[in-house]
Tab-separated table of C-alpha atoms in Angstrom:
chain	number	residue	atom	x	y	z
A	1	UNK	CA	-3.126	-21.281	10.960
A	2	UNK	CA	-3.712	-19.207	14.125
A	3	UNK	CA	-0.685	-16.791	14.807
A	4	UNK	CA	0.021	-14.378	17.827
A	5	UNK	CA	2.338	-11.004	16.882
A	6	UNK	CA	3.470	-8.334	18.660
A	7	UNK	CA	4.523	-4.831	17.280
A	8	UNK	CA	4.816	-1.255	18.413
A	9	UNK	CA	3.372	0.281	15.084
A	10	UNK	CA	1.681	-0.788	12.025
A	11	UNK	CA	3.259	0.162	8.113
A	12	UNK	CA	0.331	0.129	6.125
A	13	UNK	CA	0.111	-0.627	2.598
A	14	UNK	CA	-2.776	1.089	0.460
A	15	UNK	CA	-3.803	-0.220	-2.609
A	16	UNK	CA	-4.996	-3.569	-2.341
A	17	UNK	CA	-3.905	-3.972	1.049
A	18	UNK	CA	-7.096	-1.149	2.769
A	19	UNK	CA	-8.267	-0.154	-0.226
A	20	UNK	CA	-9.944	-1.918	-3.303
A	21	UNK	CA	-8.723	0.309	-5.781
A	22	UNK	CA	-9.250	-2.350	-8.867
A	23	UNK	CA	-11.637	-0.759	-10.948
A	24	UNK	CA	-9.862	2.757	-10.484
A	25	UNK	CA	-6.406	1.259	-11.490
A	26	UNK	CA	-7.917	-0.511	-14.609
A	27	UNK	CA	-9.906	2.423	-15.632
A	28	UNK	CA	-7.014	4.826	-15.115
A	29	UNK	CA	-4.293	2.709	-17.007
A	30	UNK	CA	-6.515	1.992	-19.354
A	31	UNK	CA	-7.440	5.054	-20.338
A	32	UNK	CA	-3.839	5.897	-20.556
A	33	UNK	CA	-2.658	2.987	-22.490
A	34	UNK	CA	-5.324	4.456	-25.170
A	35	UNK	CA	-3.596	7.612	-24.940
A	36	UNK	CA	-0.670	6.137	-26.492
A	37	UNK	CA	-2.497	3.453	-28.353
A	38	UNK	CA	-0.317	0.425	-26.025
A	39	UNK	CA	-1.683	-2.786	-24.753
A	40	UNK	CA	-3.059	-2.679	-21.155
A	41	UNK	CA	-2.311	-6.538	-20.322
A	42	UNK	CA	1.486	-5.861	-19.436
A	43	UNK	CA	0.944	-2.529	-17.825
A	44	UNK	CA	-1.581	-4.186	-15.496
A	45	UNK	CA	0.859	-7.220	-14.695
A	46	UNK	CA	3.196	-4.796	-13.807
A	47	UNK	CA	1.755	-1.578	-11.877
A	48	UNK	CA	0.934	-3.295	-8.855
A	49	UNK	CA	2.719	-2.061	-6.186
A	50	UNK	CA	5.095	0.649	-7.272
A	51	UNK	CA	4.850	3.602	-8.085
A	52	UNK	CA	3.411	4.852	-11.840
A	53	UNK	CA	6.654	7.298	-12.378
A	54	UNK	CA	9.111	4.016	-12.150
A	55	UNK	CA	6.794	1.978	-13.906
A	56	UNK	CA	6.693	4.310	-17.293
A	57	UNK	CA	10.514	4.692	-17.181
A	58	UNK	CA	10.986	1.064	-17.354
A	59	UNK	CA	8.525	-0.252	-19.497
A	60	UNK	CA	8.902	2.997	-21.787
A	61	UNK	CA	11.542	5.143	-21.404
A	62	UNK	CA	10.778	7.424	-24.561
A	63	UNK	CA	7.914	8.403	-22.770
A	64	UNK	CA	8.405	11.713	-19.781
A	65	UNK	CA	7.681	9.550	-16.920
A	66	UNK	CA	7.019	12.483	-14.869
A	67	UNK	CA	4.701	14.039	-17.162
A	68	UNK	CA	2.939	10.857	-17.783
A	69	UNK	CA	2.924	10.278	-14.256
A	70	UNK	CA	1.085	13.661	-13.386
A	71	UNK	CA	-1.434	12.986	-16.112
A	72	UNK	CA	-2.457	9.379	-14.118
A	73	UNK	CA	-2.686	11.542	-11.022
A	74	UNK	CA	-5.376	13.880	-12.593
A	75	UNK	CA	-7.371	11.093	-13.989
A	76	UNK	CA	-6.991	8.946	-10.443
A	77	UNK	CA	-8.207	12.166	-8.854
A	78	UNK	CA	-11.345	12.463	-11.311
A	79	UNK	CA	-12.210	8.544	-10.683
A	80	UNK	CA	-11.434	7.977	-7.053
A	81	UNK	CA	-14.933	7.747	-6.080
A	82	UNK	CA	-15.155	3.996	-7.231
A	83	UNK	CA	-12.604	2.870	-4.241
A	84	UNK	CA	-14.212	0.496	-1.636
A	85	UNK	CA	-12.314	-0.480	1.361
A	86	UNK	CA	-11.549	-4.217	2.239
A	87	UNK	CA	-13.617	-6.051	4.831
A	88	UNK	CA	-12.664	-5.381	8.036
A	89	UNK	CA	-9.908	-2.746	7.366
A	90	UNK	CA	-11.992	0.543	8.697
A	91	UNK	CA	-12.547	-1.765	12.078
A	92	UNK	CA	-9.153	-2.099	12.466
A	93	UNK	CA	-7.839	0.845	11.720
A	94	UNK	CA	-10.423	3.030	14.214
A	95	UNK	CA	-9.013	0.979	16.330
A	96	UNK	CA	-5.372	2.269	16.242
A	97	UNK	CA	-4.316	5.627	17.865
A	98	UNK	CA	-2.852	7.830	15.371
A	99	UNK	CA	0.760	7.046	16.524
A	100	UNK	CA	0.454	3.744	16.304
A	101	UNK	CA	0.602	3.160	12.396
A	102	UNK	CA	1.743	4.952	9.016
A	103	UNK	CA	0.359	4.715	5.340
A	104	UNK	CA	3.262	3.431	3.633
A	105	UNK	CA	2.088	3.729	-0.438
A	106	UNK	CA	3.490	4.054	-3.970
A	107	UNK	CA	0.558	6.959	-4.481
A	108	UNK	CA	0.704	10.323	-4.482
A	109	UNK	CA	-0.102	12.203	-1.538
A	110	UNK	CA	-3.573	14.065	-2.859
A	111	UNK	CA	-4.535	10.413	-4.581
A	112	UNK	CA	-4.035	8.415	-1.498
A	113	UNK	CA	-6.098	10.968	0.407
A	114	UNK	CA	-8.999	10.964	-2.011
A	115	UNK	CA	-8.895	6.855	-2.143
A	116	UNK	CA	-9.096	7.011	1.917
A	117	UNK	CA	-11.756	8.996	1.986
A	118	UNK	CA	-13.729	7.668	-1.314
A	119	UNK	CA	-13.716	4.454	1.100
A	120	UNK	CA	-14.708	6.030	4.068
A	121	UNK	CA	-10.949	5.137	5.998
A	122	UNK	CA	-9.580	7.379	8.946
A	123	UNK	CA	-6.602	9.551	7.375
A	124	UNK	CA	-3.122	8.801	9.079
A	125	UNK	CA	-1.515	11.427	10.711
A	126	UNK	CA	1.788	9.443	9.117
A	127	UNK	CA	1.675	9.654	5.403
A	128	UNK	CA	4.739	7.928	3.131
A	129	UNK	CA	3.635	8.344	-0.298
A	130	UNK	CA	5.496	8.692	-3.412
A	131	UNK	CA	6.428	12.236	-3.295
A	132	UNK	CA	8.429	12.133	0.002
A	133	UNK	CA	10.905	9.087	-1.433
A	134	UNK	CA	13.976	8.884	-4.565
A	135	UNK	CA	13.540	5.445	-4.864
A	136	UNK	CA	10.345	3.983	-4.448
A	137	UNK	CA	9.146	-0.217	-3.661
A	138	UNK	CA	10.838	-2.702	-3.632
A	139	UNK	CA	13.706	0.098	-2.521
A	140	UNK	CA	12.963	-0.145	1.703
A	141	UNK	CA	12.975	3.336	1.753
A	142	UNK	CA	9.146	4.039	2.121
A	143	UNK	CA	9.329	1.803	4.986
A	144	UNK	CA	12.638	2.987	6.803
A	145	UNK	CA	10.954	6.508	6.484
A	146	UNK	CA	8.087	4.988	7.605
A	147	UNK	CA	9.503	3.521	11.198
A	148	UNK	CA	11.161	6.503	11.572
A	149	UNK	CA	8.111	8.427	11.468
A	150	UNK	CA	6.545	6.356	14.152
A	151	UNK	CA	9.950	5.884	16.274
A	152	UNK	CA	10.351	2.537	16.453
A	153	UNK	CA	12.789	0.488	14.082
A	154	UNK	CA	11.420	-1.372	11.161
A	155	UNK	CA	11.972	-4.699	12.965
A	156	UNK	CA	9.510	-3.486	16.071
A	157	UNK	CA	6.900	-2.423	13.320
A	158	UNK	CA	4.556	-5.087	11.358
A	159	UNK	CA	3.886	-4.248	7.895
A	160	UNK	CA	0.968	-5.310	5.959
A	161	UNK	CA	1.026	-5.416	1.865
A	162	UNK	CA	-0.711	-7.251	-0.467
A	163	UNK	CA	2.531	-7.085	-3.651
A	164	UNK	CA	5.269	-8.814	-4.424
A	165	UNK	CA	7.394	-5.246	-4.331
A	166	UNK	CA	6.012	-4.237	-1.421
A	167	UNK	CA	6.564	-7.561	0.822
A	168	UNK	CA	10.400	-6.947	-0.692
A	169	UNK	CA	10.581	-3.164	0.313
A	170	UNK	CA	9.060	-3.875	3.989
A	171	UNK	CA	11.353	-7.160	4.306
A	172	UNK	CA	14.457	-4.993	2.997
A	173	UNK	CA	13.590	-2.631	5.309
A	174	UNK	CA	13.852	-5.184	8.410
A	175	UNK	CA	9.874	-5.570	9.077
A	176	UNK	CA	7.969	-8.570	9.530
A	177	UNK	CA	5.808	-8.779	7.384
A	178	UNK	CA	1.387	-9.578	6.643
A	179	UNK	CA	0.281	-10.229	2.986
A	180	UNK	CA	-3.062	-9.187	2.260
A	181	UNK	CA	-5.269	-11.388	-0.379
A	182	UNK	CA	-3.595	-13.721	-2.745
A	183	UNK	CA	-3.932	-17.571	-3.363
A	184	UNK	CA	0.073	-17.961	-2.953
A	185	UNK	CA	2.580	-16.333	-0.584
A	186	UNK	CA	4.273	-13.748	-2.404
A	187	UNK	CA	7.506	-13.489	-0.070
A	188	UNK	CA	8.703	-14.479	2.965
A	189	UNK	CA	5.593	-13.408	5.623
A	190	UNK	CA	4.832	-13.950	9.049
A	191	UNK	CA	0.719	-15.139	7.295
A	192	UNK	CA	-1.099	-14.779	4.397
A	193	UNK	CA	-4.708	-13.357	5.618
A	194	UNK	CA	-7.688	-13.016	2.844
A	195	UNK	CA	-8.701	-9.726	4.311
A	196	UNK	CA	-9.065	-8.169	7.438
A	197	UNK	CA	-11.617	-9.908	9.605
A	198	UNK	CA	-8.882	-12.036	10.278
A	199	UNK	CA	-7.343	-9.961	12.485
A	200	UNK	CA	-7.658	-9.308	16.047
A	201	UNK	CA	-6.500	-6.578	17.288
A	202	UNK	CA	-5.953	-5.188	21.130
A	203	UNK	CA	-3.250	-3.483	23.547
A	204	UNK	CA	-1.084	-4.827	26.193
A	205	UNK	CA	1.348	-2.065	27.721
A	206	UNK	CA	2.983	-0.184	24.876
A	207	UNK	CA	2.984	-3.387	22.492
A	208	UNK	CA	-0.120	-3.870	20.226
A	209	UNK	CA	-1.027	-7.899	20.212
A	210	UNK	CA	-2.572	-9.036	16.814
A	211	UNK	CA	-3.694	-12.320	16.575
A	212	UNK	CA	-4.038	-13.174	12.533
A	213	UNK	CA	-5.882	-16.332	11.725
A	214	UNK	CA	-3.901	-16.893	8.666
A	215	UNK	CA	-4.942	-18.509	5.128
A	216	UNK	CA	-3.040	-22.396	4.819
């Protein structure tokens, strides 16, 4: 399913949406979970997309979520080296003036850096991480702050995410949005694409024209 968008900026997702950060986020939470002798299964079904600081104070609130939460940053920062990027994404994203997208992630700002460059991605000059935000996805805050950085409102900005919380922040937030991966749609998107060789990217005036050859 062939399909034609414009936008005026991009709201980029990180971690499974640029970056293949599996093995990091396994190793990390694992590790963790064995800090506190818990089982890794539910953590895992339920980390993906938001950030770790929400995550510990709802699955276990006994526990200092922000400590916690600084602890997973040092061991993310000691293991970042095993991040890949997805097909296609470093193509796409040299292609892009700096203006013309934002990182939009539930990571911490030094993290997110060291995943970029552990898969050899540009670094945005537009950063929304987890730091800069109260309420973090599905809230549409990372993505209002997001637009705002780039000047353009969320519905004149395309976002691309690969989790269910994310897809709800971004479509909260007013933007159409791109699911990365997956073998079901997630939320209500413009396409499902497996990865980013299925997207075309080029210029016409001040718009950018992305033609996604969506999954069916």
């Amino acid at each position: 399913m062939k399909i034609t968008h414009y936008a005026r900026g991009l709201l980029l997702d990180m971690d499974g949406t640029l970056v293949d950060s599996t093995a990091l986020v396994e190793r990390v939470w694992g590790l963790w979970c064995e800090r506190h002798d818990l089982p890794l299964e539910p953590v895992l079904a339920a980390c993906h997309g938001v950030r770790a600081e929400d995550l510990i104070e709802r699955l276990f609130p006994w526990l200092d979520a922000a400590r916690e939460s600084a602890w997973l940053d040092e061991l993310e920062l000691a293991n970042s080296h095993v991040c890949r990027p997805l097909p296609g994404a470093r193509e796409v994203l040299e292609r892009l003036a700096p203006h013309q997208w934002a990182l939009v992630t539930s990571a911490g700002r030094e993290p997110a850096t060291l995943r970029l460059q552990a898969a050899g991605l540009p670094l945005p000059t537009h950063l929304i991480c987890a730091e800069q935000v109260v309420r973090g996805k599905p809230d549409p805050q990372v993505y209002l702050l997001g637009a705002e950085r780039l000047g353009w409102s969320p519905k004149e900005c395309l976002a691309f995410e690969d989790a269910a919380a994310g897809i709800l922040s971004a479509r909260r937030a007013g933007c159409p949005v791109v699911q990365v991966g997956g073998t079901r749609e997630l939320g209500e998107v413009l396409a499902r694409i497996g990865d980013w060789r299925q997207v075309s990217l080029t210029e016409e005036g001040e718009k950018l024209r992305l033609d996604l050859d969506g999954l069916g």
